[in-house]
Amino acid sequence: MNPAQITTTEAVDQVFLYIFGISVVLLLAITATMVWFVVRYHRTRQPQPQTSPRSNLWLETTWTIIPTLIVLSMFWYGWQGYTTLRNVPEGAMDVKVSGRKWSWSFTYPNGRTSDILVVPVGRAIRLDITSEDVLHNFFIPAFRIKRDAVPGMHTYEWFVATNPGSYDAFCAEYCGVAHAAMITTVEARPEAEFENWYQRKYGTEEDQDKGRQMLASFGCTGCHSLDGAKMVGPTLLGIFGRQVTVTSDGVERNQTIDREYLKRALLQPQADLAQGYPPVMPPYTWLSAKELEAIVEYLQELR
Ligand code: CUA
């Protein structure tokens, strides 16, 4: 159990302020003493060197015990904060977080997926974190939580948003060329608004939104824009029917982008590589046949 019943933000900030406060007091005290000694024991005041005492038991005991207590109190406070971070409050909502080159996707208990993390205000959220390829790290500065996403392993962290708002979430582990693009948002919404979002089914939304959301949830939009801008990869706007120069087995040739090409580009991205782009796209072999079809359908309509 979470002993103190406080949020992760409070837990971390208290420790930070405590250690920072002690550091400031020590800095000022040591600097002041130093300046005072420089003046007090200047050569003009003490022309002849004096013999100094070899030891002073009272002084040595004091300067051993006090710092020891200070350091132990820092440890104790830090440990309290750590247990708060590692003990998820009961009744927390479980959200699966998956990192991949180069985007995040979130899966809720009812199966809803999203590329932004929408949460209800005031309810604890437990994040079950993993990675589909390399090491990533899910970091939400506002809630002071940061945890590695490791392929083949599940890690966790928790937080509760006490105020509605929008907070940044980053990847904090260098994971390749578009590492910096692995940014998303945590949207904290009032309970009723959250429920509204949570229960909404794709079928009731606009097709365009649905398609965009799908591309984002598969991680495409981390590297491919939908508005014509050049990113790590070519834009997906108007990709269907476009004439491109591709390199296949080291040979350059012209290609008109069709359904076959799009499917091959997803499953074997390096097979026919578009000229001018780095060979960095991971193969999407984990897509189901239905998902592959849905992506190609949408790309065909994206003009
Ligand atoms: Cu993912 Cu850096």
Short mmCIF file of C-alpha atoms and ligand atoms in Angstrom, two decimals:
data_model
loop_
_atom_site.label_atom_id
_atom_site.label_comp_id
_atom_site.label_asym_id
_atom_site.label_seq_id
_atom_site.Cartn_x
_atom_site.Cartn_y
_atom_site.Cartn_z
CA MET A 1 0.00 0.00 0.00
CA ASN A 2 0.96 3.58 -0.53
CA PRO A 3 1.71 4.60 3.08
CA ALA A 4 1.34 8.35 2.85
CA GLN A 5 -1.62 8.56 0.43
CA ILE A 6 0.06 11.31 -1.51
CA THR A 7 0.57 11.82 -5.23
CA THR A 8 3.83 10.99 -6.99
CA THR A 9 4.36 14.72 -7.60
CA GLU A 10 4.11 15.49 -3.87
CA ALA A 11 6.32 12.56 -2.97
CA VAL A 12 9.14 13.66 -5.26
CA ASP A 13 8.83 17.39 -4.63
CA GLN A 14 8.99 17.02 -0.86
CA VAL A 15 12.27 15.12 -1.06
CA PHE A 16 13.65 17.53 -3.63
CA LEU A 17 12.83 20.60 -1.54
CA TYR A 18 14.17 18.97 1.61
CA ILE A 19 17.55 18.12 0.06
CA PHE A 20 17.70 21.42 -1.81
CA GLY A 21 16.91 23.35 1.40
CA ILE A 22 19.67 21.61 3.35
CA SER A 23 22.10 22.21 0.48
CA VAL A 24 21.30 25.95 0.41
CA VAL A 25 21.72 26.30 4.19
CA LEU A 26 25.05 24.43 4.07
CA LEU A 27 26.28 26.47 1.12
CA LEU A 28 25.51 29.76 2.87
CA ALA A 29 26.91 28.62 6.24
CA ILE A 30 30.15 27.28 4.78
CA THR A 31 30.69 30.32 2.55
CA ALA A 32 30.03 32.74 5.44
CA THR A 33 32.43 30.84 7.74
CA MET A 34 35.06 30.81 5.02
CA VAL A 35 34.83 34.57 4.46
CA TRP A 36 34.86 35.21 8.19
CA PHE A 37 38.00 33.04 8.63
CA VAL A 38 39.78 34.85 5.80
CA VAL A 39 39.25 38.16 7.61
CA ARG A 40 39.69 36.92 11.17
CA TYR A 41 42.92 35.02 10.57
CA HIS A 42 44.51 37.36 8.08
CA ARG A 43 48.31 37.69 8.44
CA THR A 44 48.05 41.33 9.50
CA ARG A 45 46.04 40.26 12.57
CA GLN A 46 48.14 37.22 13.40
CA PRO A 47 51.73 37.94 12.32
CA GLN A 48 53.19 35.00 14.28
CA PRO A 49 52.01 31.41 13.60
CA GLN A 50 50.37 29.86 16.69
CA THR A 51 50.56 26.23 17.70
CA SER A 52 47.10 24.73 17.15
CA PRO A 53 45.53 21.89 19.23
CA ARG A 54 46.19 18.39 17.81
CA SER A 55 42.63 17.23 18.43
CA ASN A 56 39.32 18.30 19.89
CA LEU A 57 37.03 15.43 20.79
CA TRP A 58 33.88 17.54 21.22
CA LEU A 59 34.32 19.22 17.83
CA GLU A 60 35.12 15.98 15.99
CA THR A 61 32.16 14.14 17.50
CA THR A 62 29.82 16.98 16.59
CA TRP A 63 30.95 17.20 12.99
CA THR A 64 30.60 13.46 12.60
CA ILE A 65 27.19 13.00 14.22
CA ILE A 66 25.33 15.97 12.74
CA PRO A 67 26.19 15.26 9.08
CA THR A 68 25.44 11.54 9.62
CA LEU A 69 21.97 12.42 10.91
CA ILE A 70 21.38 14.80 8.02
CA VAL A 71 22.41 12.20 5.43
CA LEU A 72 20.30 9.50 7.13
CA SER A 73 17.28 11.81 7.16
CA MET A 74 17.77 12.40 3.43
CA PHE A 75 17.87 8.67 2.87
CA TRP A 76 14.76 8.11 4.98
CA TYR A 77 12.83 10.82 3.19
CA GLY A 78 14.00 9.53 -0.18
CA TRP A 79 12.99 6.00 0.72
CA GLN A 80 9.51 7.19 1.71
CA GLY A 81 9.20 8.90 -1.68
CA TYR A 82 10.41 5.79 -3.47
CA THR A 83 7.86 3.54 -1.75
CA THR A 84 5.14 5.99 -2.75
CA LEU A 85 6.25 5.74 -6.39
CA ARG A 86 6.42 1.92 -6.30
CA ASN A 87 3.14 1.26 -4.47
CA VAL A 88 0.14 1.73 -6.68
CA PRO A 89 -3.02 2.80 -4.80
CA GLU A 90 -5.83 0.25 -4.86
CA GLY A 91 -8.43 0.60 -7.59
CA ALA A 92 -6.06 2.21 -10.07
CA MET A 93 -7.04 1.97 -13.72
CA ASP A 94 -4.63 -0.16 -15.73
CA VAL A 95 -3.45 1.30 -19.03
CA LYS A 96 -1.00 -0.56 -21.25
CA VAL A 97 1.77 1.58 -22.69
CA SER A 98 3.72 0.36 -25.65
CA GLY A 99 6.76 2.11 -27.06
CA ARG A 100 8.10 1.54 -30.55
CA LYS A 101 10.23 3.40 -33.04
CA TRP A 102 8.95 6.15 -32.79
CA SER A 103 5.68 6.56 -31.03
CA TRP A 104 3.66 5.53 -28.00
CA SER A 105 0.38 3.68 -27.96
CA PHE A 106 -2.01 3.26 -25.05
CA THR A 107 -4.49 0.42 -24.60
CA TYR A 108 -7.33 0.71 -22.07
CA PRO A 109 -9.14 -2.08 -20.17
CA ASN A 110 -12.08 -1.96 -22.62
CA GLY A 111 -9.77 -2.35 -25.61
CA ARG A 112 -9.79 1.31 -26.66
CA THR A 113 -6.45 2.35 -28.11
CA SER A 114 -5.06 5.83 -28.44
CA ASP A 115 -1.86 7.66 -29.25
CA ILE A 116 -2.45 10.18 -26.47
CA LEU A 117 -2.97 9.23 -22.85
CA VAL A 118 -6.42 10.43 -21.82
CA VAL A 119 -7.10 10.02 -18.10
CA PRO A 120 -9.84 10.97 -15.65
CA VAL A 121 -8.94 13.63 -13.09
CA GLY A 122 -8.55 12.28 -9.55
CA ARG A 123 -8.32 8.59 -10.44
CA ALA A 124 -5.03 6.73 -10.03
CA ILE A 125 -3.64 5.30 -13.28
CA ARG A 126 -1.28 2.36 -13.36
CA LEU A 127 0.84 2.22 -16.51
CA ASP A 128 1.93 -1.21 -17.65
CA ILE A 129 4.90 -0.41 -19.85
CA THR A 130 6.65 -2.42 -22.52
CA SER A 131 8.45 -1.96 -25.82
CA GLU A 132 8.01 -3.60 -29.20
CA ASP A 133 11.58 -3.09 -30.37
CA VAL A 134 14.36 -1.30 -28.51
CA LEU A 135 14.74 0.41 -25.13
CA HIS A 136 12.52 3.45 -24.64
CA ASN A 137 11.58 5.29 -21.47
CA PHE A 138 8.18 6.69 -20.60
CA PHE A 139 8.62 10.01 -18.85
CA ILE A 140 5.90 12.40 -17.60
CA PRO A 141 7.72 15.32 -15.97
CA ALA A 142 4.53 16.85 -14.50
CA PHE A 143 3.92 13.71 -12.44
CA ARG A 144 7.62 13.10 -11.75
CA ILE A 145 7.52 9.57 -13.13
CA LYS A 146 10.00 7.95 -15.50
CA ARG A 147 10.43 4.28 -16.29
CA ASP A 148 12.23 2.21 -18.90
CA ALA A 149 10.21 0.44 -21.59
CA VAL A 150 12.03 -2.82 -22.19
CA PRO A 151 11.22 -5.33 -24.95
CA GLY A 152 10.02 -8.63 -23.52
CA MET A 153 9.48 -7.15 -20.08
CA HIS A 154 6.74 -5.24 -18.26
CA THR A 155 7.56 -2.34 -16.00
CA TYR A 156 5.10 -0.06 -14.24
CA GLU A 157 4.58 3.37 -12.79
CA TRP A 158 1.52 5.18 -11.52
CA PHE A 159 0.22 8.71 -11.15
CA VAL A 160 -2.91 10.63 -10.46
CA ALA A 161 -3.76 13.89 -12.21
CA THR A 162 -5.34 16.14 -9.60
CA ASN A 163 -6.11 18.95 -12.05
CA PRO A 164 -7.54 18.85 -15.56
CA GLY A 165 -5.06 19.85 -18.22
CA SER A 166 -2.62 18.76 -20.82
CA TYR A 167 0.83 17.48 -19.86
CA ASP A 168 3.82 16.44 -21.99
CA ALA A 169 5.11 12.87 -22.06
CA PHE A 170 8.47 12.03 -23.57
CA CYS A 171 10.73 9.18 -24.49
CA ALA A 172 13.74 9.60 -22.22
CA GLU A 173 15.99 6.89 -23.64
CA TYR A 174 17.82 7.51 -26.91
CA CYS A 175 16.25 5.06 -29.37
CA GLY A 176 17.23 6.15 -32.87
CA VAL A 177 16.85 8.97 -35.40
CA ALA A 178 13.33 10.04 -34.44
CA HIS A 179 13.80 9.67 -30.67
CA ALA A 180 12.93 13.34 -30.23
CA ALA A 181 9.64 12.79 -32.08
CA MET A 182 8.49 10.29 -29.45
CA ILE A 183 6.48 12.90 -27.67
CA THR A 184 2.83 12.66 -26.72
CA THR A 185 0.34 14.26 -24.35
CA VAL A 186 -1.41 13.28 -21.18
CA GLU A 187 -4.91 14.74 -21.28
CA ALA A 188 -6.48 14.87 -17.84
CA ARG A 189 -10.22 15.36 -18.19
CA PRO A 190 -13.09 15.54 -15.68
CA GLU A 191 -14.60 12.09 -15.03
CA ALA A 192 -17.74 12.63 -17.17
CA GLU A 193 -15.75 13.95 -20.12
CA PHE A 194 -13.34 11.06 -19.81
CA GLU A 195 -16.15 8.49 -19.78
CA ASN A 196 -17.56 10.12 -22.89
CA TRP A 197 -14.22 9.72 -24.68
CA TYR A 198 -13.60 6.27 -23.23
CA GLN A 199 -16.89 4.75 -24.36
CA ARG A 200 -16.89 6.28 -27.83
CA LYS A 201 -16.53 3.74 -30.60
CA TYR A 202 -14.59 4.35 -33.81
CA GLY A 203 -17.69 3.70 -35.93
CA THR A 204 -19.38 6.88 -34.80
CA GLU A 205 -16.46 9.12 -35.77
CA GLU A 206 -15.61 10.71 -39.06
CA ASP A 207 -13.74 8.34 -41.36
CA GLN A 208 -10.84 10.76 -41.77
CA ASP A 209 -10.37 11.04 -38.02
CA LYS A 210 -10.57 7.31 -37.75
CA GLY A 211 -7.85 6.84 -40.35
CA ARG A 212 -5.59 9.45 -38.82
CA GLN A 213 -6.04 7.95 -35.42
CA MET A 214 -5.25 4.51 -36.80
CA LEU A 215 -2.03 5.70 -38.45
CA ALA A 216 -1.05 7.47 -35.24
CA SER A 217 -1.79 4.41 -33.11
CA PHE A 218 0.36 2.23 -35.38
CA GLY A 219 3.15 4.74 -35.03
CA CYS A 220 3.22 5.86 -38.68
CA THR A 221 2.83 9.56 -37.93
CA GLY A 222 6.02 9.61 -35.85
CA CYS A 223 7.97 9.64 -39.12
CA HIS A 224 5.42 10.37 -41.88
CA SER A 225 3.43 13.58 -41.99
CA LEU A 226 -0.15 13.65 -43.24
CA ASP A 227 0.09 17.22 -44.52
CA GLY A 228 2.86 17.09 -47.10
CA ALA A 229 5.76 18.01 -44.80
CA LYS A 230 8.98 16.02 -45.13
CA MET A 231 9.91 14.23 -41.90
CA VAL A 232 12.12 11.17 -41.32
CA GLY A 233 10.11 9.43 -44.03
CA PRO A 234 8.11 10.74 -46.99
CA THR A 235 4.71 12.32 -46.37
CA LEU A 236 1.70 10.08 -46.70
CA LEU A 237 -0.43 12.85 -48.17
CA GLY A 238 -1.35 11.85 -51.71
CA ILE A 239 0.99 8.89 -51.60
CA PHE A 240 -1.29 6.67 -53.68
CA GLY A 241 -0.44 6.96 -57.38
CA ARG A 242 2.72 9.01 -56.72
CA GLN A 243 5.73 8.40 -58.99
CA VAL A 244 8.87 7.68 -57.02
CA THR A 245 12.43 6.50 -57.55
CA VAL A 246 13.16 3.47 -55.42
CA THR A 247 16.22 1.34 -54.86
CA SER A 248 15.56 -2.40 -55.06
CA ASP A 249 18.55 -4.69 -54.48
CA GLY A 250 20.88 -1.79 -55.18
CA VAL A 251 19.19 -0.98 -58.50
CA GLU A 252 17.36 2.31 -59.00
CA ARG A 253 14.04 2.20 -60.79
CA ASN A 254 10.81 4.13 -61.13
CA GLN A 255 7.71 3.00 -59.36
CA THR A 256 4.12 4.11 -59.25
CA ILE A 257 2.83 3.64 -55.74
CA ASP A 258 -0.03 1.17 -55.73
CA ARG A 259 -1.64 -1.17 -53.23
CA GLU A 260 1.00 -3.85 -53.74
CA TYR A 261 3.83 -1.39 -53.20
CA LEU A 262 2.22 -0.01 -50.03
CA LYS A 263 1.83 -3.47 -48.54
CA ARG A 264 5.41 -4.41 -49.38
CA ALA A 265 6.63 -1.08 -47.95
CA LEU A 266 4.95 -1.95 -44.65
CA LEU A 267 6.15 -5.55 -44.43
CA GLN A 268 9.63 -5.13 -45.98
CA PRO A 269 10.37 -1.41 -45.78
CA GLN A 270 13.91 -1.77 -47.12
CA ALA A 271 12.96 -3.89 -50.15
CA ASP A 272 12.07 -0.93 -52.39
CA LEU A 273 13.48 2.06 -50.57
CA ALA A 274 12.31 5.52 -51.64
CA GLN A 275 15.25 7.64 -52.77
CA GLY A 276 16.52 10.28 -50.36
CA TYR A 277 15.35 8.61 -47.17
CA PRO A 278 17.34 6.60 -44.60
CA PRO A 279 16.62 2.84 -44.33
CA VAL A 280 15.31 3.13 -40.76
CA MET A 281 11.70 1.97 -40.87
CA PRO A 282 11.06 -1.21 -38.86
CA PRO A 283 9.07 -3.96 -40.65
CA TYR A 284 5.39 -3.99 -39.65
CA THR A 285 5.11 -7.75 -39.88
CA TRP A 286 3.08 -7.86 -36.66
CA LEU A 287 0.10 -6.20 -38.37
CA SER A 288 -2.86 -8.47 -38.90
CA ALA A 289 -4.11 -8.93 -42.48
CA LYS A 290 -7.13 -6.82 -41.54
CA GLU A 291 -5.02 -3.99 -40.16
CA LEU A 292 -2.77 -4.03 -43.22
CA GLU A 293 -5.82 -3.80 -45.46
CA ALA A 294 -7.28 -0.96 -43.38
CA ILE A 295 -4.06 1.08 -43.63
CA VAL A 296 -3.80 0.62 -47.38
CA GLU A 297 -7.51 1.51 -47.75
CA TYR A 298 -6.97 4.71 -45.85
CA LEU A 299 -3.75 5.69 -47.65
CA GLN A 300 -5.59 5.32 -50.93
CA GLU A 301 -8.08 7.96 -49.74
CA LEU A 302 -5.54 10.33 -48.19
CA ARG A 303 -5.32 13.28 -50.58
CU1 CUA B 1 11.93 5.99 -27.83
CU2 CUA B 1 13.72 7.48 -27.44
#
